[in-house]
PDB file of C-alpha atoms in Angstrom:
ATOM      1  CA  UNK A   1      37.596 -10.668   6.125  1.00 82.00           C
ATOM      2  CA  UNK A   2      34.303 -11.250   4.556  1.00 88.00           C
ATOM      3  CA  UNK A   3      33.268  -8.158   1.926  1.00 93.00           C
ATOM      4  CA  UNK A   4      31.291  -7.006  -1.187  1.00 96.00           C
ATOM      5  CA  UNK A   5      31.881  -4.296  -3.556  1.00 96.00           C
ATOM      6  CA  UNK A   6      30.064  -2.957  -6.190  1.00 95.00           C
ATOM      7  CA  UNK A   7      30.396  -0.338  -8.951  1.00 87.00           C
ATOM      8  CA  UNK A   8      29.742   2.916  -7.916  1.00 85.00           C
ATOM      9  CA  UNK A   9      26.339   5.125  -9.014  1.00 85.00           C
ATOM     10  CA  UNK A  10      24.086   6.037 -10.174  1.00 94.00           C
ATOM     11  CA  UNK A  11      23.956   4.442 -12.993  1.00 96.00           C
ATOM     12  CA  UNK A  12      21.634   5.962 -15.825  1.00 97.00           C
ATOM     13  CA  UNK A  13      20.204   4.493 -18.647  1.00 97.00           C
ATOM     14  CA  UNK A  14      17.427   4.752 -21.113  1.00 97.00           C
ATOM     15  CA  UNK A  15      14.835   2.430 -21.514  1.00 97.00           C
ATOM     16  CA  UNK A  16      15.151  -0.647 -23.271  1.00 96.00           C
ATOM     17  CA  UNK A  17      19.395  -0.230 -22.429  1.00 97.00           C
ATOM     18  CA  UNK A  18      21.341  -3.502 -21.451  1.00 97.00           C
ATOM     19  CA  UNK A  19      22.009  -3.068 -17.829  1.00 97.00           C
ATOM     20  CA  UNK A  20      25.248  -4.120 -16.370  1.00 97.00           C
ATOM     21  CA  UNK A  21      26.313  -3.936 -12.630  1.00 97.00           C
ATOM     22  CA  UNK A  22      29.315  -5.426 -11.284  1.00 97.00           C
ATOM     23  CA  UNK A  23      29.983  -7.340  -7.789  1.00 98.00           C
ATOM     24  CA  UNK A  24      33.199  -8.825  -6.335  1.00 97.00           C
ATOM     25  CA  UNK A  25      33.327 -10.100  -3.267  1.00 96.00           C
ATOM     26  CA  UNK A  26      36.025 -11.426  -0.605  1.00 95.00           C
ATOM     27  CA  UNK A  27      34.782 -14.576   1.594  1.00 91.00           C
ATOM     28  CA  UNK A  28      36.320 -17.234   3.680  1.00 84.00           C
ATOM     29  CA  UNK A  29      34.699 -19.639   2.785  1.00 81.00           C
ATOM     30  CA  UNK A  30      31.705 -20.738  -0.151  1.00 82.00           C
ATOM     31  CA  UNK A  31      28.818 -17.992  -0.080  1.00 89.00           C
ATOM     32  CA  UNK A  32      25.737 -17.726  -1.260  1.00 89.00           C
ATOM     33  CA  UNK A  33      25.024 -14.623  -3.131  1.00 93.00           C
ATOM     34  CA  UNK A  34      22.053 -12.175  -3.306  1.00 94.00           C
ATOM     35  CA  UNK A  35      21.306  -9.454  -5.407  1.00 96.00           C
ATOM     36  CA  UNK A  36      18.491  -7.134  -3.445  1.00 95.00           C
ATOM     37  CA  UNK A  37      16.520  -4.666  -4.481  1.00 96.00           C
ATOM     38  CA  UNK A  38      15.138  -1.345  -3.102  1.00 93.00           C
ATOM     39  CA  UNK A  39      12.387   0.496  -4.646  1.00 91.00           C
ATOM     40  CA  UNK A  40      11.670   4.260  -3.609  1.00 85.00           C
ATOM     41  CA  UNK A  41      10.014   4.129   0.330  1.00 78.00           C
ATOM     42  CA  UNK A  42      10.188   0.115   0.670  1.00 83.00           C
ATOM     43  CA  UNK A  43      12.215  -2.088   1.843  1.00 84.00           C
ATOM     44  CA  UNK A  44      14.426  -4.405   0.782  1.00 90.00           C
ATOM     45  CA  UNK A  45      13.236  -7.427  -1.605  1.00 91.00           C
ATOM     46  CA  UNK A  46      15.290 -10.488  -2.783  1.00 91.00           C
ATOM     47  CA  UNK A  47      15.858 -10.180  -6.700  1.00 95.00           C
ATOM     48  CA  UNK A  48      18.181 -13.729  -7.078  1.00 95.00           C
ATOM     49  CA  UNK A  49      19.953 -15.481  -5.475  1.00 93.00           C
ATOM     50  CA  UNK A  50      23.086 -18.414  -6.140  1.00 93.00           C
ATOM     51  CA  UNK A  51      24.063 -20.960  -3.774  1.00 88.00           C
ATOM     52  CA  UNK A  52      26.949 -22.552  -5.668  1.00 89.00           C
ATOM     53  CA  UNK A  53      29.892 -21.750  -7.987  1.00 92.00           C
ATOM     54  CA  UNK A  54      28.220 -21.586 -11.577  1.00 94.00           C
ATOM     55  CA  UNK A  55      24.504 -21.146 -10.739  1.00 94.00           C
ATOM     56  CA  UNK A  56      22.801 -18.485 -12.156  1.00 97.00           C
ATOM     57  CA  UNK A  57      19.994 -16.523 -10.784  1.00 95.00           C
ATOM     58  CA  UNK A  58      17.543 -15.185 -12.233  1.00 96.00           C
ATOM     59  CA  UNK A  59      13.987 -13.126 -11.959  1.00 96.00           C
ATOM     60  CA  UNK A  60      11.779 -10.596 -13.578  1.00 95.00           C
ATOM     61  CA  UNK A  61      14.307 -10.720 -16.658  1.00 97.00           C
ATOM     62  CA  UNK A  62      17.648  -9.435 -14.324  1.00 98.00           C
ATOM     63  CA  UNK A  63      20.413 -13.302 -14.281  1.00 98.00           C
ATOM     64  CA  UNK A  64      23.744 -12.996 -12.059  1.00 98.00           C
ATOM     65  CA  UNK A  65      26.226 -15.739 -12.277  1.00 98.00           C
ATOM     66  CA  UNK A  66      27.880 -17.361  -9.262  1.00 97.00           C
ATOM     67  CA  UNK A  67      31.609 -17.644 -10.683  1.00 96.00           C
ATOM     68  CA  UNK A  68      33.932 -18.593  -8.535  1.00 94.00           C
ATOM     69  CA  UNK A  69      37.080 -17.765 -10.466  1.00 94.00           C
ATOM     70  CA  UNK A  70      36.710 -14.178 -10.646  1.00 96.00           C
ATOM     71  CA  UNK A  71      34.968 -14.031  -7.200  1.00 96.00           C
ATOM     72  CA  UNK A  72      31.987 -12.076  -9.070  1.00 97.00           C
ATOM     73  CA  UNK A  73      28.558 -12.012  -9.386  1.00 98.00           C
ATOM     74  CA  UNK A  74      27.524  -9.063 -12.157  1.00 98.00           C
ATOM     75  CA  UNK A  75      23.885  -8.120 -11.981  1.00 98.00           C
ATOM     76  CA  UNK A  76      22.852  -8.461 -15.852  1.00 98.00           C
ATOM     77  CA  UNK A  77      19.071  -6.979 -17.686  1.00 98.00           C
ATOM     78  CA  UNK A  78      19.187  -7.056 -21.424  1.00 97.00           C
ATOM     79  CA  UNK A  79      16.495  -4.171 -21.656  1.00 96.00           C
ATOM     80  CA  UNK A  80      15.618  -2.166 -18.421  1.00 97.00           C
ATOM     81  CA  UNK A  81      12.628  -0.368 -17.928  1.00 97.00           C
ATOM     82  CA  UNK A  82      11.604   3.030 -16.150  1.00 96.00           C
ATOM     83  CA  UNK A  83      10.262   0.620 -13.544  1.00 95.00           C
ATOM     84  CA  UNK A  84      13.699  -1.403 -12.618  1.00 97.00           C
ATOM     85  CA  UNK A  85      14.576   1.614 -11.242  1.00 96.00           C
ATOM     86  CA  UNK A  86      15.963   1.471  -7.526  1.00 96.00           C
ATOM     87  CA  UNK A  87      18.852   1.123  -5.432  1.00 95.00           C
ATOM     88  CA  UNK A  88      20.459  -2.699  -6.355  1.00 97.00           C
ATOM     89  CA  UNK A  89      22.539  -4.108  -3.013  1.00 97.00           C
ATOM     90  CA  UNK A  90      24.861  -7.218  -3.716  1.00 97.00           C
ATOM     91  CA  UNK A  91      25.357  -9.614  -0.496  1.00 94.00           C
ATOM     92  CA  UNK A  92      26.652 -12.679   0.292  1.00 92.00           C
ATOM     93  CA  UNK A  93      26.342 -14.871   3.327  1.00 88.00           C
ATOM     94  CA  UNK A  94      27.953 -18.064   4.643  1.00 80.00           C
ATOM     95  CA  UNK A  95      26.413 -20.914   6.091  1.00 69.00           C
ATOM     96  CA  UNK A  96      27.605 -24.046   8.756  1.00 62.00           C
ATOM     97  CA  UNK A  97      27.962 -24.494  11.903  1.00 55.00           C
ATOM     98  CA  UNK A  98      30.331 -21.724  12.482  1.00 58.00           C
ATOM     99  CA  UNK A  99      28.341 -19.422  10.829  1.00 64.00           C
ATOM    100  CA  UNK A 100      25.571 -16.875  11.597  1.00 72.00           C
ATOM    101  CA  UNK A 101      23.940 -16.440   8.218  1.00 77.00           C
ATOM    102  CA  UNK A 102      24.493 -12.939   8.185  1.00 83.00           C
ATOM    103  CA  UNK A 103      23.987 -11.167   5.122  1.00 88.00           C
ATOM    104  CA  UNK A 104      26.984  -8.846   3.820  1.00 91.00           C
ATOM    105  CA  UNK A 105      26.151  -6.258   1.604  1.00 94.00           C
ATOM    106  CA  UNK A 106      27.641  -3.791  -1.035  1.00 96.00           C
ATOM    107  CA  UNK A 107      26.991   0.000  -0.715  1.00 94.00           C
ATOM    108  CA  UNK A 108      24.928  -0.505  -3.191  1.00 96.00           C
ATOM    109  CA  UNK A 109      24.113   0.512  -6.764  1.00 96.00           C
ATOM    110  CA  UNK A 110      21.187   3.626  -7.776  1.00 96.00           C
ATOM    111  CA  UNK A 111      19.793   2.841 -11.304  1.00 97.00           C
ATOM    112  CA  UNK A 112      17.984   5.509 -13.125  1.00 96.00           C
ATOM    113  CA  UNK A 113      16.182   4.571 -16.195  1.00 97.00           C
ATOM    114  CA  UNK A 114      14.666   7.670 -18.022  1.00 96.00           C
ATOM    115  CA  UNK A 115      11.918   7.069 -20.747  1.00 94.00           C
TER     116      UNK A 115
ATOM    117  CA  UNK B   1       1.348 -14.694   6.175  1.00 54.00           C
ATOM    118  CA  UNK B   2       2.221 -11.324   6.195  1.00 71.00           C
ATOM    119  CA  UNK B   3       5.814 -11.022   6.177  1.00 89.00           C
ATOM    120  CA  UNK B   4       8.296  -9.098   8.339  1.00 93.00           C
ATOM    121  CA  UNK B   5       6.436  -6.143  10.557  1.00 94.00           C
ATOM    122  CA  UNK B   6       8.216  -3.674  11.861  1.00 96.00           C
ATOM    123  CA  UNK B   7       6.745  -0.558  14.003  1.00 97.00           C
ATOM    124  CA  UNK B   8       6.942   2.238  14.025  1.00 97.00           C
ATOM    125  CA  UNK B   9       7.838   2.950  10.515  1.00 95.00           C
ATOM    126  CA  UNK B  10       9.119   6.401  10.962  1.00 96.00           C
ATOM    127  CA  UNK B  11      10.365   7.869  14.760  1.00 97.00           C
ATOM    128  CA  UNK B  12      11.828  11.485  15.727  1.00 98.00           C
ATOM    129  CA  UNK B  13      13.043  11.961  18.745  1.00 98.00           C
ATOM    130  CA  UNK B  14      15.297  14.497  20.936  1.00 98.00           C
ATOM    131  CA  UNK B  15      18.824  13.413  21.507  1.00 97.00           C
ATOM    132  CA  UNK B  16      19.010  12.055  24.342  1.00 97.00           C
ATOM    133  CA  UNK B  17      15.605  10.172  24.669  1.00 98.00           C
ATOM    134  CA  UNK B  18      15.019   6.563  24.703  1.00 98.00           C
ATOM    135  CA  UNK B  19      13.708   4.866  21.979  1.00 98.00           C
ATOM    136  CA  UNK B  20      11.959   1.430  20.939  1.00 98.00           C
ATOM    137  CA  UNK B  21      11.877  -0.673  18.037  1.00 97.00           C
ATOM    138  CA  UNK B  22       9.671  -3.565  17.118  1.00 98.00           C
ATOM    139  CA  UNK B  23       9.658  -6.401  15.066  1.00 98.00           C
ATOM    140  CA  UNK B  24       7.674  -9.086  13.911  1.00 97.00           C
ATOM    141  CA  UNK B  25       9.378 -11.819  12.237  1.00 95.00           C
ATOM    142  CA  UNK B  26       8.114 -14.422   9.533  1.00 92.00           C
ATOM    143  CA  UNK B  27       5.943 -17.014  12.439  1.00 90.00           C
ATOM    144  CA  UNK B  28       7.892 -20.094  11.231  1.00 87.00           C
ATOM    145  CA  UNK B  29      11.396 -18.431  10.851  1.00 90.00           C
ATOM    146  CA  UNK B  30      13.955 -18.813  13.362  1.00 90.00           C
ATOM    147  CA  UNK B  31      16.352 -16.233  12.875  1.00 91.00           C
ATOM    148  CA  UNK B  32      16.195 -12.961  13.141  1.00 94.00           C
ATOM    149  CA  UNK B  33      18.846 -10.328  12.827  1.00 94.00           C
ATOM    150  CA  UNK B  34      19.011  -6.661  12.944  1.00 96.00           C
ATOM    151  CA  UNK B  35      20.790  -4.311  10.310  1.00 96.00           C
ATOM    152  CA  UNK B  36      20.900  -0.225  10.196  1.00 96.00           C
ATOM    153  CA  UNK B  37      20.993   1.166   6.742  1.00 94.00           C
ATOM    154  CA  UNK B  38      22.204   5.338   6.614  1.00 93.00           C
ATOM    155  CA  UNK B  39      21.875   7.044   3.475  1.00 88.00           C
ATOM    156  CA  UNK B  40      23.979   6.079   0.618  1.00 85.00           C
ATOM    157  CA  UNK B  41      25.087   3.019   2.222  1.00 89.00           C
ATOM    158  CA  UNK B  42      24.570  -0.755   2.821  1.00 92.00           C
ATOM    159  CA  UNK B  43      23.196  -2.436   5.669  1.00 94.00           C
ATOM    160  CA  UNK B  44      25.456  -2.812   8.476  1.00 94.00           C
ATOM    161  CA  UNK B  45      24.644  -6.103  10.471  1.00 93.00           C
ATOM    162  CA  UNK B  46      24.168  -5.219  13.932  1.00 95.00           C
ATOM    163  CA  UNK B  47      22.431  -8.513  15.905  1.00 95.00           C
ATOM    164  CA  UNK B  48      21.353 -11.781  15.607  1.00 91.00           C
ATOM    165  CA  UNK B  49      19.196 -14.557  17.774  1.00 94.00           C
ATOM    166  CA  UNK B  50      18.500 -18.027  17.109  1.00 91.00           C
ATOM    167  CA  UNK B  51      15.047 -18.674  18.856  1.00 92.00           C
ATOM    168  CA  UNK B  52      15.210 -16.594  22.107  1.00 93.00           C
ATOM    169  CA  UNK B  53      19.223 -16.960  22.318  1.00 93.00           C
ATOM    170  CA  UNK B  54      21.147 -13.372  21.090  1.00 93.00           C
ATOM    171  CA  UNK B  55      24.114 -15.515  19.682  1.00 91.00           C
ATOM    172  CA  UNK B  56      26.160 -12.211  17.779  1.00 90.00           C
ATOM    173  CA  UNK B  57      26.593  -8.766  18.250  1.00 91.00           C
ATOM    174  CA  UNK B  58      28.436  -6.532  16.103  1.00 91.00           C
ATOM    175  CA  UNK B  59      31.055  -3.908  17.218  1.00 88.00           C
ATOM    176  CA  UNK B  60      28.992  -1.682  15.739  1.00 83.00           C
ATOM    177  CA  UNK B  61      26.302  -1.928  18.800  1.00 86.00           C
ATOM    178  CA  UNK B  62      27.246   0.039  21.099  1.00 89.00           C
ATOM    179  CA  UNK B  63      26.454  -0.291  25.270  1.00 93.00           C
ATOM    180  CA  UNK B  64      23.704   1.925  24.543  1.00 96.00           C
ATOM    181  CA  UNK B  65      21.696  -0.448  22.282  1.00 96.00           C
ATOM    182  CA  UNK B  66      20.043  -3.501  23.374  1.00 96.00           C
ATOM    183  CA  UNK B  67      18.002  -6.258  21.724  1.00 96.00           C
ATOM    184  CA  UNK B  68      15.855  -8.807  23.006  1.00 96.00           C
ATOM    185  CA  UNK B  69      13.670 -11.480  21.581  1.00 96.00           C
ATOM    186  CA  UNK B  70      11.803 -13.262  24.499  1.00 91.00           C
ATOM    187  CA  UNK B  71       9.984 -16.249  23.709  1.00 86.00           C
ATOM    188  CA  UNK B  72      11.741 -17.092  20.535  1.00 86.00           C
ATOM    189  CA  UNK B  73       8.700 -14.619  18.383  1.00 91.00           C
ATOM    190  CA  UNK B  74       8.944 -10.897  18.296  1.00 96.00           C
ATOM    191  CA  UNK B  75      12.178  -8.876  19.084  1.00 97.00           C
ATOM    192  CA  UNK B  76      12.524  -5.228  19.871  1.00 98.00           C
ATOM    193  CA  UNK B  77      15.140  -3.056  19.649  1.00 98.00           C
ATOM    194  CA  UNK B  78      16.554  -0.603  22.025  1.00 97.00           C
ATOM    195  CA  UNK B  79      18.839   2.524  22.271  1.00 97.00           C
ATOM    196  CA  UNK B  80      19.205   4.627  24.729  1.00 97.00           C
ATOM    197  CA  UNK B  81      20.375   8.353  25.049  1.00 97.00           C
ATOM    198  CA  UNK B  82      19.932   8.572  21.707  1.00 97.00           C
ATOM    199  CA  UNK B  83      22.682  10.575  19.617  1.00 96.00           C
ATOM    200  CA  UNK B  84      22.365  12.131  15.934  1.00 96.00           C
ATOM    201  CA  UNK B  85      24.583   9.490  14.814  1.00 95.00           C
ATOM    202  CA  UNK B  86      22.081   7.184  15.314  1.00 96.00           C
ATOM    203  CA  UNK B  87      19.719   8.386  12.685  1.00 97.00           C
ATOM    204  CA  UNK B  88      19.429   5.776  10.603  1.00 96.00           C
ATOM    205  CA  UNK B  89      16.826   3.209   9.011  1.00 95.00           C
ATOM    206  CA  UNK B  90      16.697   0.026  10.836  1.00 97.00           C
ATOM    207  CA  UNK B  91      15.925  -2.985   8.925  1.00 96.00           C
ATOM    208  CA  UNK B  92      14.801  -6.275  10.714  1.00 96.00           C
ATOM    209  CA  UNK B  93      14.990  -9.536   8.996  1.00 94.00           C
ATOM    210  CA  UNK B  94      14.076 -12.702   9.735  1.00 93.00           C
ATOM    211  CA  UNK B  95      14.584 -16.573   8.288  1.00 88.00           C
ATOM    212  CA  UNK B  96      14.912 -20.335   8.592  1.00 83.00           C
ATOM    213  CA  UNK B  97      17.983 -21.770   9.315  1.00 75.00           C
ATOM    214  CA  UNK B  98      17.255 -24.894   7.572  1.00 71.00           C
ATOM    215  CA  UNK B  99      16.447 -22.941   4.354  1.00 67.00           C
ATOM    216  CA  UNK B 100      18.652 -20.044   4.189  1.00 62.00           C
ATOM    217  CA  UNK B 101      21.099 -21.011   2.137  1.00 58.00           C
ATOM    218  CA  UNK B 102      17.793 -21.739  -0.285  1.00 61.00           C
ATOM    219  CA  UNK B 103      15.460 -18.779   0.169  1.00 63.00           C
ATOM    220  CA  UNK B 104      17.427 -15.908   1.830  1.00 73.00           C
ATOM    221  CA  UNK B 105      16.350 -13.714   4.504  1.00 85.00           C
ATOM    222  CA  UNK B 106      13.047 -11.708   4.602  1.00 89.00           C
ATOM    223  CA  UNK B 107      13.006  -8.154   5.414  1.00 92.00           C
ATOM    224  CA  UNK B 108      10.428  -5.755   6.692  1.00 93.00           C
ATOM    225  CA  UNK B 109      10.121  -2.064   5.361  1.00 91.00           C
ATOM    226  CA  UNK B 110      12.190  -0.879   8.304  1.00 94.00           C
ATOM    227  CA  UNK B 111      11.949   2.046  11.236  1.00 96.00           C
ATOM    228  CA  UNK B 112      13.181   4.994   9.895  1.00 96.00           C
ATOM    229  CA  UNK B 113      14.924   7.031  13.261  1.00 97.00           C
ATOM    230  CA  UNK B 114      15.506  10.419  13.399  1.00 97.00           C
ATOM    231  CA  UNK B 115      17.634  11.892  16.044  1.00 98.00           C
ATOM    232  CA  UNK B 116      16.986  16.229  16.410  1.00 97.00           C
TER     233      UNK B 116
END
């Protein structure tokens, strides 16, 4: 079947730390990949996205590279901020004719950056 | 364009009671599919229509939840006789199925249900 899993929480970190959160996932098929984020009473907002083995996403300083090999897509920040910090849900979803689109998420990932 | 609407935004209820869920998708989008989110986890998929058509449900919706999205626009979101399990948050979403694979889904802020 069709799954994502991510490193377990929270993570915690002080400011200006390199952030680091891993994603695997298990498809049938050739995803596209999502990292979304949730900030404290909101919903969920796209962060990047890949659509193809060896893209990388990026936004708002956070990259996440689409390799195929290792079936991974790591969420990478080289200096977080007291802001960045949320719940972080990786997802993938497959596309065609067959498919529905669906996203399929992680349980996703708290990060806690303290000043 | 204002996004994904959802309403109410928070809803307690008794067990037992019947409850409603709206949402307003994206106007151009297409999709639109359904998730519930409990605490500490992931959204769960639960429905999805293409236009007006409800083309996948997941095991997870049970007999006593129902979805409908007449005219292609809004949809809203059913369950009846309510049961603590279902307190939840449930997350609408909504997107073009000529872009998705390009710009992902949009999401609204959710109906948070509480079942007492």
């Amino acid at each position: 079947g069709n799954s994502v899993t991510q490193m377990e929480g929270p993570v915690t970190l002080s400011e200006e730390a390199f952030l680091t959160i891993n994603c695997t996932y298990t498809a049938t098929g050739y995803p596209s990949l999502f990292w979304y984020v949730q900030y404290p009473g909101e919903g969920l907002q796209l962060l990047l996205k890949a659509t193809k083995a060896d893209d990388k996403g990026s936004n708002k300083g956070f990259e996440a590279t689409y390799r195929k090999e290792t079936t991974s897509f790591h969420l990478e920040k080289g200096s977080v901020q007291v802001s960045d910090s949320a719940v972080y849900f990786c997802a993938l979803s497959l596309h065609g004719s067959s498919n529905t689109g669906k996203l399929i998420f992680g349980q996703g990932t708290t990060l806690q950056v303290k000043p | 364009d204002t996004g994904v609407s959802q309403d109410p935004r928070h809803k307690i209820t008794k067990r037992g009671q019947n409850v409603t869920f709206r949402c307003d998708p994206i106007s151009e989008h297409n999709r639109l599919y359904w998730y519930r989110q409990t605490l500490g986890q992931g959204p769960e998929f639960l429905t999805y229509f293409q236009n007006e058509a409800q083309l996948e449900k997941s095991r997870l919706l049970s007999d006593r939840f129902s979805a409908e999205r007449p005219k292609g626009s809004f949809s809203t979101l059913e369950i009846q006789r309510t049961e603590q399990g279902d307190s939840a948050m449930y997350l609408c979403a909504s997107s073009s199925s000529r872009a998705v694979a390009n710009y992902g889904y949009t999401f609204g802020s959710g109906t948070r249900l509480t079942v007492v």
